[in-house]
Coordinates of C-alpha atoms and ligand atoms in Angstrom, one line a residue:
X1 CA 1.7 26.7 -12.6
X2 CA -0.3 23.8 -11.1
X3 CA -1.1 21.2 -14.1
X4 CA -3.4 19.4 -11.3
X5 CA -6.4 18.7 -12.3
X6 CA -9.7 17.9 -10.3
X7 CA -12.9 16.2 -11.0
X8 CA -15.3 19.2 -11.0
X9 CA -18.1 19.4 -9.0
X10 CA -20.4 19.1 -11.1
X11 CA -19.6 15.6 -12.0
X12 CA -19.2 14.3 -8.4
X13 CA -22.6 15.9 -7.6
X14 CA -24.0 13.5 -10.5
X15 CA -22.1 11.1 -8.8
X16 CA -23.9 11.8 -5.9
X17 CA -26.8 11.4 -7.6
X18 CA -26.0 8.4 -8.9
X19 CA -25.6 6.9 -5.5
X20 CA -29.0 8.1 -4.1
X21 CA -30.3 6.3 -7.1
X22 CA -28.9 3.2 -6.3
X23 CA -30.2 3.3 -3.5
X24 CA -33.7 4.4 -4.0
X25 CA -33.6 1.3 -6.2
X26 CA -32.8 -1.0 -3.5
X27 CA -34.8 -0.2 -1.1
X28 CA -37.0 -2.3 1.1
X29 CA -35.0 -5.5 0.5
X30 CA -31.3 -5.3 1.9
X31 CA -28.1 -6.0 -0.7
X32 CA -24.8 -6.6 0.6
X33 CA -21.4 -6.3 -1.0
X34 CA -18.2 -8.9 -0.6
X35 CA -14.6 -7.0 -1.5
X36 CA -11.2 -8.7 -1.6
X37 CA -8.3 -6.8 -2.0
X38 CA -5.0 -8.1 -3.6
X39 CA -1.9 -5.7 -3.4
X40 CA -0.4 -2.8 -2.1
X41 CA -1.7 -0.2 0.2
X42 CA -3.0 2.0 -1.9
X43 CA -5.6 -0.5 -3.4
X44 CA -6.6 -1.0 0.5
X45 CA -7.4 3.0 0.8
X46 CA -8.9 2.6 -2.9
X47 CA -11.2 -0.2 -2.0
X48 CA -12.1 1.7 1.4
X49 CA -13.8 4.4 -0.6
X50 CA -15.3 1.7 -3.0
X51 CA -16.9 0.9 0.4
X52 CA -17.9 4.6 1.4
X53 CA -19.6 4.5 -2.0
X54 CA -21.4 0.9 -1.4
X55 CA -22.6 2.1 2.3
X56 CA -24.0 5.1 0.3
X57 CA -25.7 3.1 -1.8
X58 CA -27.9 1.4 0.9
X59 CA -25.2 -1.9 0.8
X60 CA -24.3 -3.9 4.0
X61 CA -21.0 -5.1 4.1
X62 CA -20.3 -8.9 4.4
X63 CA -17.2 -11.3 5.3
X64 CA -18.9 -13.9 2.8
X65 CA -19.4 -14.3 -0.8
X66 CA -22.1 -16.5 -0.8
X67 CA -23.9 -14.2 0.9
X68 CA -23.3 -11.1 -1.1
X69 CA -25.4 -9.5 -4.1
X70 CA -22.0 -7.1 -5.0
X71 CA -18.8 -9.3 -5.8
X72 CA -15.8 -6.9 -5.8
X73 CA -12.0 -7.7 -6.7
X74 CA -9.8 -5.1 -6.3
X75 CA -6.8 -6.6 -8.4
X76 CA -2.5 -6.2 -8.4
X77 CA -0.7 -6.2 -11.3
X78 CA 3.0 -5.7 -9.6
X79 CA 4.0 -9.3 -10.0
X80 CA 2.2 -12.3 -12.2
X81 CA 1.4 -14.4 -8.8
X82 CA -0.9 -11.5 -8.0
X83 CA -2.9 -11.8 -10.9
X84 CA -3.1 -15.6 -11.4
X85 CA -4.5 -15.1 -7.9
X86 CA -7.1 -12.8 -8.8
X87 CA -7.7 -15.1 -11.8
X88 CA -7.9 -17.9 -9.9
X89 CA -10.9 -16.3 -7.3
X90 CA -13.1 -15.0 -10.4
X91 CA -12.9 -18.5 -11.5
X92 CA -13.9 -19.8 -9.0
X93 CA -17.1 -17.7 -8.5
X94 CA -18.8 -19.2 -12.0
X95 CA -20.7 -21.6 -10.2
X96 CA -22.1 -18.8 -8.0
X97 CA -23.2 -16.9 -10.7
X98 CA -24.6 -19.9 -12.7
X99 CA -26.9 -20.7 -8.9
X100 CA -27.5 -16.7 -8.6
X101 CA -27.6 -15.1 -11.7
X102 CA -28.5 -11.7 -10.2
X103 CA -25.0 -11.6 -8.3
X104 CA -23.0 -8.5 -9.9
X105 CA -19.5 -9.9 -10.3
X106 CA -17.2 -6.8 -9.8
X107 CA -13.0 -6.3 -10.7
X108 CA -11.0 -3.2 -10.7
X109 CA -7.5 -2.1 -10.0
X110 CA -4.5 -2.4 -11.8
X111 CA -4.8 -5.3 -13.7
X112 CA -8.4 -4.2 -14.7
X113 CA -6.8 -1.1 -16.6
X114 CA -4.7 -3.5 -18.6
X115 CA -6.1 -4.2 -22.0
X116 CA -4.5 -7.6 -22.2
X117 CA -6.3 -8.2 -19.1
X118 CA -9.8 -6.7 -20.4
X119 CA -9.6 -8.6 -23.1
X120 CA -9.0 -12.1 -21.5
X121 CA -12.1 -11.1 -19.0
X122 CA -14.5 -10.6 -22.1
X123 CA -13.7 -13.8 -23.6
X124 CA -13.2 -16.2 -20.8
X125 CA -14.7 -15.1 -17.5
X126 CA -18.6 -14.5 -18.1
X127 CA -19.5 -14.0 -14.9
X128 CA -17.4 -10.4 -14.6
X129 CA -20.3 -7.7 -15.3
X130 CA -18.0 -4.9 -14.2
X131 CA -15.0 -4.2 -15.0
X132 CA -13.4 -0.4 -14.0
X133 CA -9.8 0.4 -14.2
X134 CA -7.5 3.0 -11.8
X135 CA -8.6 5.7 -13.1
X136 CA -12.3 5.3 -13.4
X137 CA -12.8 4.4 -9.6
X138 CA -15.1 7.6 -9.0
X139 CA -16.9 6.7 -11.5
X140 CA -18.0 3.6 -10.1
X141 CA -21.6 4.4 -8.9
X142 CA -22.8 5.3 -12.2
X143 CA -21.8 2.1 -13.5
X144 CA -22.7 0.3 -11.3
X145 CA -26.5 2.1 -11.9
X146 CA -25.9 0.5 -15.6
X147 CA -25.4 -2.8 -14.6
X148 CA -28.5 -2.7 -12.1
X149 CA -30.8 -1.5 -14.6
X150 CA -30.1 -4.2 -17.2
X151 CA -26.6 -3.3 -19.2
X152 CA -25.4 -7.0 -19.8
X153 CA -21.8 -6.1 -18.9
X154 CA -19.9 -2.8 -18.5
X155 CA -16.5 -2.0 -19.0
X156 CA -15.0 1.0 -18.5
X157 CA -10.8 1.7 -18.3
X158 CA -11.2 5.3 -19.9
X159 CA -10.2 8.3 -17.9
X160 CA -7.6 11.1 -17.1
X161 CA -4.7 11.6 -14.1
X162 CA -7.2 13.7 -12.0
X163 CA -7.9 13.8 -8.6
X164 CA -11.5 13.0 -7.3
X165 CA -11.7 14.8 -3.7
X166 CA -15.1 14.7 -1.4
X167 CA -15.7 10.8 -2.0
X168 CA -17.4 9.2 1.1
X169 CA -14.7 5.9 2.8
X170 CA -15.5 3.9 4.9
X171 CA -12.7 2.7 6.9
X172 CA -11.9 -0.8 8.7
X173 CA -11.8 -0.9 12.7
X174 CA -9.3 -0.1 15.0
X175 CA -6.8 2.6 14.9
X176 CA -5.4 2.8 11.5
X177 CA -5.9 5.1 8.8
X178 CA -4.6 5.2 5.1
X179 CA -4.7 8.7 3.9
X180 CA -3.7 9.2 0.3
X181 CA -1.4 12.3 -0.2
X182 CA -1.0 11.2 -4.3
X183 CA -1.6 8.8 -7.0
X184 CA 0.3 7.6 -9.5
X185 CA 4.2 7.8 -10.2
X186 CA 6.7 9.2 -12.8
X187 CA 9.6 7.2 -12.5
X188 CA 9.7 4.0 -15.1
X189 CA 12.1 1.8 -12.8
X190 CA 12.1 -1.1 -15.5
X191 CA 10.6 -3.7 -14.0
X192 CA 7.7 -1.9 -12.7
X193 CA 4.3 -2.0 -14.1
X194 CA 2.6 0.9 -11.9
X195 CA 3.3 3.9 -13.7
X196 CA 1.3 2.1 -16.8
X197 CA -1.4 1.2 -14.6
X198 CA -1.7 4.1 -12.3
X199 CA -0.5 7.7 -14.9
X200 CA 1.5 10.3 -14.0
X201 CA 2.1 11.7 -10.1
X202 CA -0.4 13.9 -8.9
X203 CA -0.8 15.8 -5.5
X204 CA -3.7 16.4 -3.4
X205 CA -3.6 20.0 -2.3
X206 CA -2.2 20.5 1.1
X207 CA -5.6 21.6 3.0
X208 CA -7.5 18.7 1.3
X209 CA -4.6 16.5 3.3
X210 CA -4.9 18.7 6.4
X211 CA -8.3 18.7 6.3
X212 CA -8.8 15.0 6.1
X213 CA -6.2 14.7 8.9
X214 CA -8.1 16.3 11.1
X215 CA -10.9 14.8 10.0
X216 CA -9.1 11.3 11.0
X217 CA -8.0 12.5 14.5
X218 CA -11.5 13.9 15.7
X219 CA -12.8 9.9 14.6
X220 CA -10.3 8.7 16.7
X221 CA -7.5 7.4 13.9
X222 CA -4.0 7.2 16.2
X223 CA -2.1 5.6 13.6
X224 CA -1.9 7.3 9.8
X225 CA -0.2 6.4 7.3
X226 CA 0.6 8.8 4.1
X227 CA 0.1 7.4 1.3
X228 CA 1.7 7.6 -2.4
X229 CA 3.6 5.5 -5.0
X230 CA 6.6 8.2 -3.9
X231 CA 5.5 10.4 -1.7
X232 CA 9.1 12.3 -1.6
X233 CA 7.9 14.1 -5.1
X234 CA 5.1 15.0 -3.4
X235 CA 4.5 18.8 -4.7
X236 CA 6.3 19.1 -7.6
X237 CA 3.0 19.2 -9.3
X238 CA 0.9 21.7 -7.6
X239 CA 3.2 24.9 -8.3
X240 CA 3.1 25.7 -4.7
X241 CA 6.1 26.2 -2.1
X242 CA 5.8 23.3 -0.4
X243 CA 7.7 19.4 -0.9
X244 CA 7.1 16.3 1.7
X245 CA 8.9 17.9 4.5
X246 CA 7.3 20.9 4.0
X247 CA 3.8 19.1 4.3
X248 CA 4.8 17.0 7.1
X249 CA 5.2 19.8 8.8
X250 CA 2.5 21.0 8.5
X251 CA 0.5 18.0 9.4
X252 CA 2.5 17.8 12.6
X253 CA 1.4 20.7 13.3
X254 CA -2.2 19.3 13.9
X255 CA -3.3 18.6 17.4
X256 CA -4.0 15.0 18.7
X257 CA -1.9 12.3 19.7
X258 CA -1.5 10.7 17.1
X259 CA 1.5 9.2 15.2
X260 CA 2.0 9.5 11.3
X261 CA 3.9 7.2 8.9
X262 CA 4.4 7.5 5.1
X263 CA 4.9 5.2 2.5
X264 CA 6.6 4.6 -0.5
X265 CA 9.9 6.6 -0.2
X266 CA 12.1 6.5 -3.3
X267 CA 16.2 7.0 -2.5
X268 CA 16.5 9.1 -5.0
X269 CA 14.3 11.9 -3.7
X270 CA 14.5 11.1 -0.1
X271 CA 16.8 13.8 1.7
X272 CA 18.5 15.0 4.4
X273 CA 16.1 17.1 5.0
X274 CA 13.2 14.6 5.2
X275 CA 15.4 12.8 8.2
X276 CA 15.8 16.6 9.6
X277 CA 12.3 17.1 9.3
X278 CA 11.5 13.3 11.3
X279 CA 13.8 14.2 13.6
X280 CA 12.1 17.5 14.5
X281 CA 8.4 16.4 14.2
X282 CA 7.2 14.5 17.7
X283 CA 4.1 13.2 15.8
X284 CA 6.2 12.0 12.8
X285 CA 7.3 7.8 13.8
X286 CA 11.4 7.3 13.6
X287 CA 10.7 4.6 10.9
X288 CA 11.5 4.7 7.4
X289 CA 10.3 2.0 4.4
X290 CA 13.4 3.1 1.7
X291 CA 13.5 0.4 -1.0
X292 CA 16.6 0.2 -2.4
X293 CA 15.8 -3.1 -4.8
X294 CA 19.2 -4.1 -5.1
X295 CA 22.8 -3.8 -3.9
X296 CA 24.6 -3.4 -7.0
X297 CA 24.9 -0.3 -9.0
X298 CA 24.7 -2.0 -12.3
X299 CA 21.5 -3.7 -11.8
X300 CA 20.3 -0.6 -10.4
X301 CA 21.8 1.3 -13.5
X302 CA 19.3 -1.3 -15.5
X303 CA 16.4 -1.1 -13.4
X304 CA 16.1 3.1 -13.7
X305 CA 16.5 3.6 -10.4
X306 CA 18.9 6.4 -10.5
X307 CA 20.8 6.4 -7.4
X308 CA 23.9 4.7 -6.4
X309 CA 24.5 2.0 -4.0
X310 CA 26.6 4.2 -2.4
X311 CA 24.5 7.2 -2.1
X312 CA 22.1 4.5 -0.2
X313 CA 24.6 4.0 2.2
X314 CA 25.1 7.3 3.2
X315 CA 21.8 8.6 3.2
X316 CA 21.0 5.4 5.9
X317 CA 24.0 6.4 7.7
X318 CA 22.7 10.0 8.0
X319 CA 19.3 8.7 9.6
X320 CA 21.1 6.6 11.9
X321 CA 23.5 9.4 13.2
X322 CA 20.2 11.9 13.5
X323 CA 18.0 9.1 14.5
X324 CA 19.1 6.6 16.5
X325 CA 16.3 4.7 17.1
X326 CA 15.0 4.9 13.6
X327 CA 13.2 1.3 12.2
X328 CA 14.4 0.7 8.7
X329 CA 12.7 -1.7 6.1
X330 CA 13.3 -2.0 2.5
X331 CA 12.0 -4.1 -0.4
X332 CA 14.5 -6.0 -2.9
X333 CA 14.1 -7.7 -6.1
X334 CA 16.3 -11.0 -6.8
X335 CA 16.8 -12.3 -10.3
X336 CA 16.3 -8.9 -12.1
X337 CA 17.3 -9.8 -15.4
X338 CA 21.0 -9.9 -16.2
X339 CA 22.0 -10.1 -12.4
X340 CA 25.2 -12.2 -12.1
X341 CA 26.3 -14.0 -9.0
X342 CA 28.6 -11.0 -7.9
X343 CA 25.9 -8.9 -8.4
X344 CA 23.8 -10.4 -5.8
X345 CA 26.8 -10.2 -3.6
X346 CA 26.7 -7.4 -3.5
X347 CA 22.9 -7.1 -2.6
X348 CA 23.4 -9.2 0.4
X349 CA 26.7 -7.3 1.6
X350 CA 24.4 -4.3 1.7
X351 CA 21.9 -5.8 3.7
X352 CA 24.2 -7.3 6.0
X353 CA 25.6 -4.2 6.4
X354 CA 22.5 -1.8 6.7
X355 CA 20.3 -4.4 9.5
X356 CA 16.7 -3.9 8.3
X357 CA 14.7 -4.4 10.6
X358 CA 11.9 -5.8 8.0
X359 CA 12.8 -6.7 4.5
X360 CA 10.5 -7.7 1.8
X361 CA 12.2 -9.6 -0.5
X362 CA 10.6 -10.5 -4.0
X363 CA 11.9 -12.9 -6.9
X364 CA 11.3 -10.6 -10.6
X365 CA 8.6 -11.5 -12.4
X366 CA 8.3 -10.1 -15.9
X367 CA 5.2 -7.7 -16.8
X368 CA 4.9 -7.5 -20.2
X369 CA 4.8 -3.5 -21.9
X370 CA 7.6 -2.8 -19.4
X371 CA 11.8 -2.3 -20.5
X372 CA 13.0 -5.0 -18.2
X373 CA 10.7 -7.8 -19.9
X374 CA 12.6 -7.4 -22.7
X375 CA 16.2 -7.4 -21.1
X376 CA 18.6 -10.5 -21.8
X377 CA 17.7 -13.2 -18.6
X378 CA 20.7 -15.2 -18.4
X379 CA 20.0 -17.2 -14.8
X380 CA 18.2 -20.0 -14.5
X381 CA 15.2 -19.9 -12.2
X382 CA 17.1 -22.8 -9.9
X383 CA 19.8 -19.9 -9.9
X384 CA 17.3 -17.0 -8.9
X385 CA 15.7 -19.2 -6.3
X386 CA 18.8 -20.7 -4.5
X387 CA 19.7 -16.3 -4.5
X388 CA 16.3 -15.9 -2.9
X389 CA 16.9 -18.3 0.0
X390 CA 20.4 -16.9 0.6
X391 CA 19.1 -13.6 1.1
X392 CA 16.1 -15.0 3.6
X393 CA 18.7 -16.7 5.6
X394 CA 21.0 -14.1 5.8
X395 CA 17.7 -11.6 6.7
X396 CA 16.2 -14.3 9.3
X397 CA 19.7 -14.2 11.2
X398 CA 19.6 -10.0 11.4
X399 CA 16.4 -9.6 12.5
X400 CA 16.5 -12.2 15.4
X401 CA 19.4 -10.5 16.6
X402 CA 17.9 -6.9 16.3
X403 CA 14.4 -8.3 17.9
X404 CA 16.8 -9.7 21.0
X405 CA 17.9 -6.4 21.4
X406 CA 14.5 -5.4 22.4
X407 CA 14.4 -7.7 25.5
X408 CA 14.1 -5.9 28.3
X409 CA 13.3 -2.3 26.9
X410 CA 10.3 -0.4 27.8
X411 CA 8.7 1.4 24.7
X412 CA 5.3 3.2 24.1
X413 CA 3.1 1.1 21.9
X414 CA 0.1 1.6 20.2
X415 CA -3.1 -1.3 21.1
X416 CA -4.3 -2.1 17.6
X417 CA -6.4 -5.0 18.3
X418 CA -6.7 -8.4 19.8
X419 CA -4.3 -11.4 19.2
X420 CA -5.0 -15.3 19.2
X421 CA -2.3 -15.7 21.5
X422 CA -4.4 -16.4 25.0
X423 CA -1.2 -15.5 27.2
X424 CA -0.9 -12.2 25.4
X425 CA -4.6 -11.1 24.0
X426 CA -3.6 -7.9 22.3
X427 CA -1.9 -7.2 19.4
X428 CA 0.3 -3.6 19.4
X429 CA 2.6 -1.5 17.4
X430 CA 5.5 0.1 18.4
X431 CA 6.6 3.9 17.0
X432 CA 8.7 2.1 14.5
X433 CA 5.9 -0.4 13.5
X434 CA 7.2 -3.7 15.0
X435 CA 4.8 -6.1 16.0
X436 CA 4.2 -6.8 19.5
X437 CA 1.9 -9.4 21.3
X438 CA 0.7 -7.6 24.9
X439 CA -0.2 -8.6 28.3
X440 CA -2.0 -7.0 31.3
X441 CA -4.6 -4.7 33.5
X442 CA -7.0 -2.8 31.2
X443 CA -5.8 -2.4 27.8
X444 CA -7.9 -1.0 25.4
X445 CA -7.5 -1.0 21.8
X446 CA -6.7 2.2 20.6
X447 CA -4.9 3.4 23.5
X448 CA -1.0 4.3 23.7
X449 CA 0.6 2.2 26.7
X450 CA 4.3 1.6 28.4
X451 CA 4.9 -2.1 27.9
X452 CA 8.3 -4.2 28.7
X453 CA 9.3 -6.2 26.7
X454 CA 9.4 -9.7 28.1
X455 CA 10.7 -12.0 25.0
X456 CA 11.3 -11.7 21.3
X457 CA 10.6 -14.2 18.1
X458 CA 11.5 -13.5 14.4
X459 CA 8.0 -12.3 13.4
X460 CA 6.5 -10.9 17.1
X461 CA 8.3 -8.8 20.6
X462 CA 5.9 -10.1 23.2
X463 CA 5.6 -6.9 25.8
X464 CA 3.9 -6.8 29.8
X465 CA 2.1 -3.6 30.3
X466 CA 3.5 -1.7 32.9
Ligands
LIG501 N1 8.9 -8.2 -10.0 C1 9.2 -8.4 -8.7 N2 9.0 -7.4 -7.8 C2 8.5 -6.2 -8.2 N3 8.2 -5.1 -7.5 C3 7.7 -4.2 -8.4 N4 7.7 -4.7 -9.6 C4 8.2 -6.0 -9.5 C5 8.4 -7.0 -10.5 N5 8.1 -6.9 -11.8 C6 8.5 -4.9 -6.1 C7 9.4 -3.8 -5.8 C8 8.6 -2.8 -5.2 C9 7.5 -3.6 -4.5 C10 6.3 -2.9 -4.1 O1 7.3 -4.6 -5.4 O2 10.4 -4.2 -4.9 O3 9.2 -1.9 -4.3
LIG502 FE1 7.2 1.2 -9.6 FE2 9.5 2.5 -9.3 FE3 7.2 3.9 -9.4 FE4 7.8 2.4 -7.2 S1 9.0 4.2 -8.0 S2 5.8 2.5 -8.3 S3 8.9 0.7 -8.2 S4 8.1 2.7 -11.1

């Protein structure tokens, strides 16, 4: 039985209305809207349909904040940085207000559907007449009619775990799409704030996906990535016969040339058969993003992650036998609470071992309301930090060696935009997302190409079209 639920049509087409309205009530002079988006990629896809929404309303878009009428943040709760940062930018925007009183100063996203974080906004940032958490995002046009039409300050962080389908996006230039396949996530790892922030997992249904996808190829969109906080559950709520593999597929089955991507995998529900089902799809890119957040199986007994170091290992060396030329990247946590010297060892055995060729490496930071904030933290932050610069070291050396390896190869990359490197104007990506500087006779962004690769750095392969 499917337990998803959808907002009916009925509400979006009040929602509908709700934007004509706006717009009727701005007409003749022109408003334009700011957004700044902290975070992961799904707050970039989120804030893109924040954006359909504004464009519906009759808004221009601006780079500038001192231009804008509509101030939107679009927060990140995931670590504490993030949200002094966000903080730190609404602060900053009092004196704005205080010149332009008319400005509507905007926040949503995860830390706006945090009470702690509602509360601190009432008391001590004035200038914040909207606030709207995760699940209230579709939502948004009405209240933002409330605030237009002379409600002092609106707050809303109400709402179910539903699925809003049909809302207009409006997407940034150049080749690349986000296309959300779910929201939210069931798995509690410890440390993690998300599934408080973002409910339970829910899946779009499979022809909504198709049906955007084809959308996205007949615009042009060469580059897609899937999106979802673990998009190997992907299913398990809709009561259908189908799981990622299944959908992607499916989706490979659409015609274009076009590559897709996917992103967050967890280890413990990635398979042999999604590396069966990459190897098999042409469309599907030979790159995986597997977090595996630590090396040793007692932290990752602590953090909930439910897999073993082990059965890491085994499912990477699987997708290296079946795919040779696969791209691997991974995130880590150092200093999760409790971990001991020989547990980081262990960590940075496994990397050494394994080769990513992009690691994101992040130092815990404790988020209140989750398990792991109240866990015993023995090291000192000296400790942590001195880990943390072991494990950059160690990663700098790997990936300068895979990069090298690249010298001389030929590969098909994708022309995503220009660079501000005069000697190589155009920026490109290759099937397993690498970064590459290009060179040569009519490039056009948006266009697959043959490049060689001439010379590597840490961060950049810099490639000569052939
Ligand atoms: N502290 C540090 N890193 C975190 N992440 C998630 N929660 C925390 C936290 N409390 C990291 C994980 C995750 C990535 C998106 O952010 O590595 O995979
Ligand atoms: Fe957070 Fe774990 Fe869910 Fe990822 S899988 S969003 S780390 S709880």
């Amino acid at each position: 039985m499917s337990q998803q639920t959808t907002v009916s049509a009925e509400q979006l087409r009040a929602q509908f209305g709700d934007m004509s309205l706006v717009a009727a009530m701005n007409h003749g002079r022109e408003k334009r809207a700011y957004t700044h988006t902290f975070g992961c990629q799904q707050n970039e896809a989120d804030t893109e349909t924040i954006r359909g929404m504004l464009a519906e309303m009759g808004y221009q878009m601006t780079d500038s904040p001192e231009h804008a009428d509509f101030i939107l943040f679009n927060t990140c709760a995931v670590r504490e940085h993030a949200e002094d940062r966000a903080f730190g930018n609404i602060g900053a925007l009092s004196h704005l207000k205080k010149q332009r009183p008319d400005v509507i100063i905007a926040l949503c996203g995860c830390m706006a559907q945090q009470e702690k974080n509602v509360e601190k906004i009432k008391k001590s940032y004035p200038q914040v007449s909207l606030l709207f958490g995760t699940h209230a995002l579709w939502r948004f046009p009405s209240l933002l009619r409330r605030v237009l039409t002379g409600e002092k300050r609106v707050f809303d962080i109400g709402g179910a775990d539903d699925i809003a389908e049909g809302l207009p996006v409006l997407r940034g230039e150049g080749p690349k799409a986000w296309l959300s396949i779910m929201y939210g996530c069931n798995n509690f790892c410890t440390y993690c704030i998300v599934p408080y922030v973002r409910g339970r997992e829910r899946s779009r249904r499979p022809e909504e996906i198709e049906a955007e996808l084809r959308e996205l190829t007949r615009e042009g969109y060469k580059d897609i990535t899937l999106l979802g906080q673990n998009v190997n559950s992907y299913g398990k709520d809709l009561g259908l016969e189908i799981d990622f593999s299944d959908l992607l597929r499916r989706l490979n089955d659409v015609p274009g040339d076009f590559l897709l991507r996917f992103m967050t995998s967890h280890p413990k529900d990635a398979s042999r058969k999604l590396i069966d089902t990459m190897a098999a799809c042409s469309k599907v890119a030979k790159q995986l993003h597997l977090p595996v957040q630590s090396g040793s199986d007692a932290v990752l007994s602590r953090m909930n992650r439910r897999y073993t170091a082990g059965e890491y290992r085994e499912l990477i060396r699987y997708a290296r036998e079946e795919i040779p030329e696969i791209v691997l990247s991974s995130d880590i946590i150092v200093g999760f609470p409790g971990e001991t010297e020989a547990d980081f060892e262990e960590t940075l055995r496994l990397t050494q071992e394994i080769e990513y060729d992009l690691l994101f490496t992040f130092l815990y930071s404790k988020r209140s309301g989750t398990p792991a904030a109240s866990y015993e933290d023995p090291a000192t932050s000296a400790e942590k930090q001195a880990r943390f610069e072991r494990l950059l070291r160690a990663q700098d050396e790997i990936v300068a060696r895979r990069q090298a390896a690249y010298q001389g190869k030929t590969l098909r990359l994708l022309v995503d935009g220009e660079s501000k490197n005069p000697d190589y104007p155009f920026t490109a990506r290759t099937e397993g997302n690498l970064l590459v500087c290009v060179r040569g006779e009519d490039i056009v962004v948006g266009s697959f190409i043959e490049a060689e690769i001439e010379k590597t750095s840490l961060r950049c392969l810099y490639a000569q079209k052939r």
